[in-house]
Short mmCIF file of C-alpha atoms in Angstrom, two decimals:
data_model
loop_
_atom_site.label_atom_id
_atom_site.label_comp_id
_atom_site.label_asym_id
_atom_site.label_seq_id
_atom_site.Cartn_x
_atom_site.Cartn_y
_atom_site.Cartn_z
CA UNK A 1 0.00 0.00 0.00
CA UNK A 2 1.57 3.35 -1.01
CA UNK A 3 2.01 5.83 1.84
CA UNK A 4 1.66 9.62 1.83
CA UNK A 5 3.22 11.88 4.48
CA UNK A 6 1.43 15.11 5.38
CA UNK A 7 3.57 17.76 7.06
CA UNK A 8 1.07 20.36 8.27
CA UNK A 9 -0.82 21.89 11.17
CA UNK A 10 -3.65 20.27 13.10
CA UNK A 11 -7.18 21.68 12.71
CA UNK A 12 -9.29 20.97 15.79
CA UNK A 13 -12.49 21.36 13.76
CA UNK A 14 -11.39 18.56 11.42
CA UNK A 15 -11.95 20.38 8.15
CA UNK A 16 -8.46 21.42 7.11
CA UNK A 17 -4.80 20.69 7.80
CA UNK A 18 -3.67 17.30 9.04
CA UNK A 19 -7.24 16.08 9.53
CA UNK A 20 -8.27 16.95 5.97
CA UNK A 21 -5.11 15.34 4.64
CA UNK A 22 -5.68 12.09 6.52
CA UNK A 23 -9.29 11.90 5.28
CA UNK A 24 -8.18 12.58 1.71
CA UNK A 25 -5.42 9.97 1.77
CA UNK A 26 -7.78 7.36 3.24
CA UNK A 27 -10.44 8.24 0.64
CA UNK A 28 -7.85 7.43 -2.03
CA UNK A 29 -7.14 4.05 -0.44
CA UNK A 30 -3.60 4.91 0.68
CA UNK A 31 -1.74 4.89 4.01
CA UNK A 32 -1.61 8.24 5.82
CA UNK A 33 1.39 9.43 7.84
CA UNK A 34 1.83 12.81 9.55
CA UNK A 35 4.34 15.27 10.94
CA UNK A 36 2.53 18.01 12.83
CA UNK A 37 3.95 21.55 12.64
CA UNK A 38 1.40 23.27 14.89
CA UNK A 39 -1.73 22.65 16.91
CA UNK A 40 -4.58 25.10 16.34
CA UNK A 41 -7.80 25.88 18.17
CA UNK A 42 -10.18 26.69 15.35
CA UNK A 43 -13.59 26.11 13.86
CA UNK A 44 -15.46 27.24 10.76
CA UNK A 45 -15.58 30.80 12.09
CA UNK A 46 -11.91 31.40 12.76
CA UNK A 47 -8.58 30.44 14.30
CA UNK A 48 -8.57 31.20 18.03
CA UNK A 49 -5.13 29.94 18.99
CA UNK A 50 -1.96 28.42 17.55
CA UNK A 51 0.81 26.54 19.35
CA UNK A 52 3.77 25.76 17.12
CA UNK A 53 5.83 22.62 17.49
CA UNK A 54 9.54 22.90 18.20
CA UNK A 55 11.44 22.72 14.89
CA UNK A 56 13.66 19.91 16.21
CA UNK A 57 10.56 17.89 17.04
CA UNK A 58 9.16 18.47 13.55
CA UNK A 59 12.44 17.13 12.17
CA UNK A 60 12.22 14.11 14.46
CA UNK A 61 8.71 13.32 13.26
CA UNK A 62 9.80 13.43 9.62
CA UNK A 63 12.94 11.36 10.27
CA UNK A 64 11.12 8.61 12.18
CA UNK A 65 8.51 8.29 9.42
CA UNK A 66 11.15 7.94 6.70
CA UNK A 67 13.20 5.51 8.79
CA UNK A 68 10.34 3.01 8.98
CA UNK A 69 7.41 3.34 6.55
CA UNK A 70 8.96 5.43 3.79
CA UNK A 71 6.32 7.61 2.09
CA UNK A 72 5.85 7.50 -1.67
CA UNK A 73 4.88 11.18 -1.69
CA UNK A 74 4.98 14.16 0.67
CA UNK A 75 2.54 17.02 1.07
CA UNK A 76 3.74 20.13 2.93
CA UNK A 77 1.09 22.50 4.25
CA UNK A 78 1.07 24.98 7.14
CA UNK A 79 4.55 26.12 8.20
CA UNK A 80 4.26 29.07 10.56
CA UNK A 81 7.90 30.05 11.17
CA UNK A 82 11.25 30.12 9.43
CA UNK A 83 12.63 27.67 11.98
CA UNK A 84 10.04 25.08 11.01
CA UNK A 85 10.59 25.75 7.30
CA UNK A 86 14.32 25.14 7.73
CA UNK A 87 13.70 21.99 9.76
CA UNK A 88 11.38 20.55 7.11
CA UNK A 89 13.71 21.43 4.25
CA UNK A 90 16.73 19.86 5.95
CA UNK A 91 14.76 16.74 6.84
CA UNK A 92 13.44 16.23 3.31
CA UNK A 93 16.90 16.68 1.80
CA UNK A 94 18.41 14.22 4.28
CA UNK A 95 15.67 11.68 3.53
CA UNK A 96 16.01 12.19 -0.24
CA UNK A 97 12.25 12.65 -0.40
CA UNK A 98 10.49 12.49 -3.76
CA UNK A 99 7.09 13.57 -5.10
CA UNK A 100 6.89 16.69 -2.92
CA UNK A 101 3.70 18.77 -3.14
CA UNK A 102 3.87 22.22 -1.53
CA UNK A 103 0.67 23.99 -0.51
CA UNK A 104 1.82 27.45 0.67
CA UNK A 105 -0.87 27.98 3.33
CA UNK A 106 -0.76 31.61 4.42
CA UNK A 107 -4.32 32.49 5.40
CA UNK A 108 -7.16 30.27 6.63
CA UNK A 109 -10.50 30.33 4.80
CA UNK A 110 -11.84 32.28 7.79
CA UNK A 111 -9.30 35.04 7.09
CA UNK A 112 -6.86 34.25 9.92
CA UNK A 113 -3.15 34.70 9.08
CA UNK A 114 -1.20 31.45 9.49
CA UNK A 115 2.30 32.33 8.29
CA UNK A 116 4.72 35.01 9.49
CA UNK A 117 6.47 37.22 6.93
CA UNK A 118 9.88 35.75 7.76
CA UNK A 119 8.48 32.27 7.18
CA UNK A 120 7.38 33.28 3.67
CA UNK A 121 10.94 34.33 2.82
CA UNK A 122 12.30 31.04 4.14
CA UNK A 123 9.68 29.08 2.22
CA UNK A 124 10.67 30.74 -1.04
CA UNK A 125 14.36 30.14 -0.39
CA UNK A 126 14.30 26.63 1.10
CA UNK A 127 11.06 24.78 0.30
CA UNK A 128 10.09 26.03 -3.16
CA UNK A 129 13.22 24.54 -4.80
CA UNK A 130 12.49 21.14 -3.20
CA UNK A 131 8.89 20.93 -4.41
CA UNK A 132 7.88 19.11 -7.57
CA UNK A 133 4.65 21.12 -7.68
CA UNK A 134 3.34 24.11 -5.74
CA UNK A 135 -0.40 24.85 -5.43
CA UNK A 136 -1.01 28.50 -4.48
CA UNK A 137 -4.32 30.30 -4.67
CA UNK A 138 -4.21 33.79 -6.14
CA UNK A 139 -3.47 35.72 -2.89
CA UNK A 140 -0.66 33.26 -2.12
CA UNK A 141 0.67 33.52 -5.68
CA UNK A 142 0.77 37.31 -5.39
CA UNK A 143 3.04 36.97 -2.35
CA UNK A 144 5.26 34.27 -3.87
CA UNK A 145 5.66 35.99 -7.24
CA UNK A 146 5.56 39.59 -5.99
CA UNK A 147 3.22 40.28 -8.90
CA UNK A 148 -0.34 41.64 -8.87
CA UNK A 149 -2.99 39.32 -10.34
CA UNK A 150 -6.30 40.51 -11.76
CA UNK A 151 -6.72 38.39 -14.90
CA UNK A 152 -5.50 35.24 -16.66
CA UNK A 153 -2.51 37.00 -18.21
CA UNK A 154 -1.37 38.03 -14.73
CA UNK A 155 -1.85 34.45 -13.52
CA UNK A 156 0.44 33.16 -16.25
CA UNK A 157 3.12 35.76 -15.52
CA UNK A 158 3.03 35.04 -11.80
CA UNK A 159 3.14 31.28 -12.39
CA UNK A 160 6.29 31.67 -14.47
CA UNK A 161 7.93 33.76 -11.74
CA UNK A 162 7.09 31.07 -9.19
CA UNK A 163 8.40 28.32 -11.47
CA UNK A 164 11.63 30.26 -11.88
CA UNK A 165 11.95 30.52 -8.08
CA UNK A 166 11.47 26.73 -7.88
CA UNK A 167 14.38 26.15 -10.24
CA UNK A 168 12.80 26.40 -13.66
CA UNK A 169 12.29 23.47 -16.02
CA UNK A 170 11.15 20.27 -14.37
CA UNK A 171 8.94 22.08 -11.84
CA UNK A 172 5.15 22.42 -11.95
CA UNK A 173 2.82 25.19 -10.74
CA UNK A 174 -0.92 24.81 -10.19
CA UNK A 175 -2.43 28.23 -9.59
CA UNK A 176 -6.00 28.12 -8.35
CA UNK A 177 -8.17 30.82 -9.90
CA UNK A 178 -11.17 30.77 -7.59
CA UNK A 179 -10.39 34.23 -6.19
CA UNK A 180 -10.86 35.92 -9.56
CA UNK A 181 -14.26 37.55 -10.01
CA UNK A 182 -16.76 35.36 -11.90
CA UNK A 183 -14.15 32.69 -12.60
CA UNK A 184 -12.86 29.45 -11.16
CA UNK A 185 -10.37 28.40 -13.81
CA UNK A 186 -7.00 27.04 -12.70
CA UNK A 187 -3.68 27.31 -14.50
CA UNK A 188 -1.31 24.36 -14.62
CA UNK A 189 2.14 25.42 -15.76
CA UNK A 190 3.90 22.24 -16.87
CA UNK A 191 7.49 21.21 -16.28
CA UNK A 192 8.37 22.59 -19.72
CA UNK A 193 6.54 25.90 -19.26
CA UNK A 194 3.39 25.01 -21.20
CA UNK A 195 0.14 26.60 -20.00
CA UNK A 196 -2.73 24.19 -19.43
CA UNK A 197 -5.98 25.87 -18.42
CA UNK A 198 -8.30 23.72 -16.31
CA UNK A 199 -11.68 25.29 -16.92
CA UNK A 200 -14.70 24.37 -14.85
CA UNK A 201 -17.82 25.91 -13.45
CA UNK A 202 -17.79 27.92 -10.26
CA UNK A 203 -19.35 25.91 -7.42
CA UNK A 204 -21.65 28.21 -5.47
CA UNK A 205 -20.99 27.22 -1.86
CA UNK A 206 -19.67 29.13 1.18
CA UNK A 207 -18.31 25.86 2.56
CA UNK A 208 -14.73 25.65 1.30
CA UNK A 209 -12.85 25.07 4.56
CA UNK A 210 -9.89 22.81 3.82
CA UNK A 211 -10.33 22.75 0.04
CA UNK A 212 -6.73 23.78 -0.65
CA UNK A 213 -5.33 21.23 1.80
CA UNK A 214 -7.49 18.55 0.26
CA UNK A 215 -6.49 19.32 -3.33
CA UNK A 216 -2.77 19.24 -2.59
CA UNK A 217 -3.12 15.98 -0.65
CA UNK A 218 -5.09 14.44 -3.50
CA UNK A 219 -2.29 15.36 -5.92
CA UNK A 220 0.22 13.70 -3.58
CA UNK A 221 -1.97 10.59 -3.60
CA UNK A 222 -1.84 10.47 -7.38
CA UNK A 223 1.94 10.82 -7.39
CA UNK A 224 2.22 8.09 -4.74
CA UNK A 225 0.30 5.81 -7.11
CA UNK A 226 2.81 6.60 -9.90
CA UNK A 227 0.46 8.78 -11.97
CA UNK A 228 2.22 11.36 -14.12
CA UNK A 229 1.82 14.90 -12.79
CA UNK A 230 -0.89 16.03 -15.20
CA UNK A 231 -2.99 12.94 -14.47
CA UNK A 232 -2.50 13.38 -10.72
CA UNK A 233 -3.70 16.98 -10.96
CA UNK A 234 -6.67 16.08 -13.18
CA UNK A 235 -7.85 13.31 -10.87
CA UNK A 236 -7.37 15.54 -7.83
CA UNK A 237 -9.49 18.26 -9.46
CA UNK A 238 -12.29 15.77 -10.06
CA UNK A 239 -12.11 14.65 -6.43
CA UNK A 240 -12.15 18.19 -4.94
CA UNK A 241 -15.02 19.24 -7.22
CA UNK A 242 -17.15 16.38 -5.91
CA UNK A 243 -16.18 17.18 -2.32
CA UNK A 244 -17.28 20.79 -2.77
CA UNK A 245 -20.52 19.85 -4.52
CA UNK A 246 -21.44 17.50 -1.66
CA UNK A 247 -20.49 19.75 1.26
CA UNK A 248 -22.41 18.61 4.37
CA UNK A 249 -23.39 22.10 5.55
CA UNK A 250 -21.69 21.86 8.93
CA UNK A 251 -20.75 24.81 11.12
CA UNK A 252 -21.78 28.45 11.28
CA UNK A 253 -18.96 29.83 9.15
CA UNK A 254 -17.00 28.54 6.16
CA UNK A 255 -17.87 24.88 6.61
CA UNK A 256 -15.93 21.76 5.63
CA UNK A 257 -16.23 19.80 2.42
CA UNK A 258 -17.13 16.09 2.17
CA UNK A 259 -13.95 14.08 1.82
CA UNK A 260 -15.81 10.80 1.61
CA UNK A 261 -18.39 11.84 -1.00
CA UNK A 262 -17.42 9.06 -3.41
CA UNK A 263 -18.30 6.37 -0.86
CA UNK A 264 -21.71 7.72 0.20
#
């Protein structure tokens, strides 16, 4: 059974972070492993507290996973500080990790900030070059590329800047377009710089908590099963679309999606 390691923060409400990743990996029939970077007190209405793990302990979690049940793919999510970024980067290099999916989580769906400015700089310097694919939404892409985005042309320019920061050819960027007005089209910039537009209807739901975490984990699942990158992204998009369409309507804020929609 292929294994997927999620390196991310814990969401006490169960909709995002480690909990969303575990549900996604199980829904894909794979074995879920975790390295927790932070524990949060949150629900669908906001993040009310964050306690970060010690960077050395994050490293220890990653090392012990690789020393025993080596993951076939790695998803990296919430990293709140530069110390944790450095610890993750060093651990992944030491373990010679492959199939790394980076979801640059900066702000929760409730609007709460989850990453310090210094952590963003460290992420660009240390983690971006290690990733095989990065999956920013538009606000995250603006920060990573230092380029304003208001249309598809801007998305393409920003994606190329991010790909360059990753190391250029051989790296993939999936930029999620849901923040553009009246659009929900995503841009996949391939390893050779080709633009592939993934066009689909906008799903009218306020319940999107954990959608980004889920998508990146689903891509990691595809890579763990030896799908090529474009197939892994395509299958992950189908999965997240169904999860959004079948949201269970839980909570009084931005509610969670249904990770197990295919089995119901």
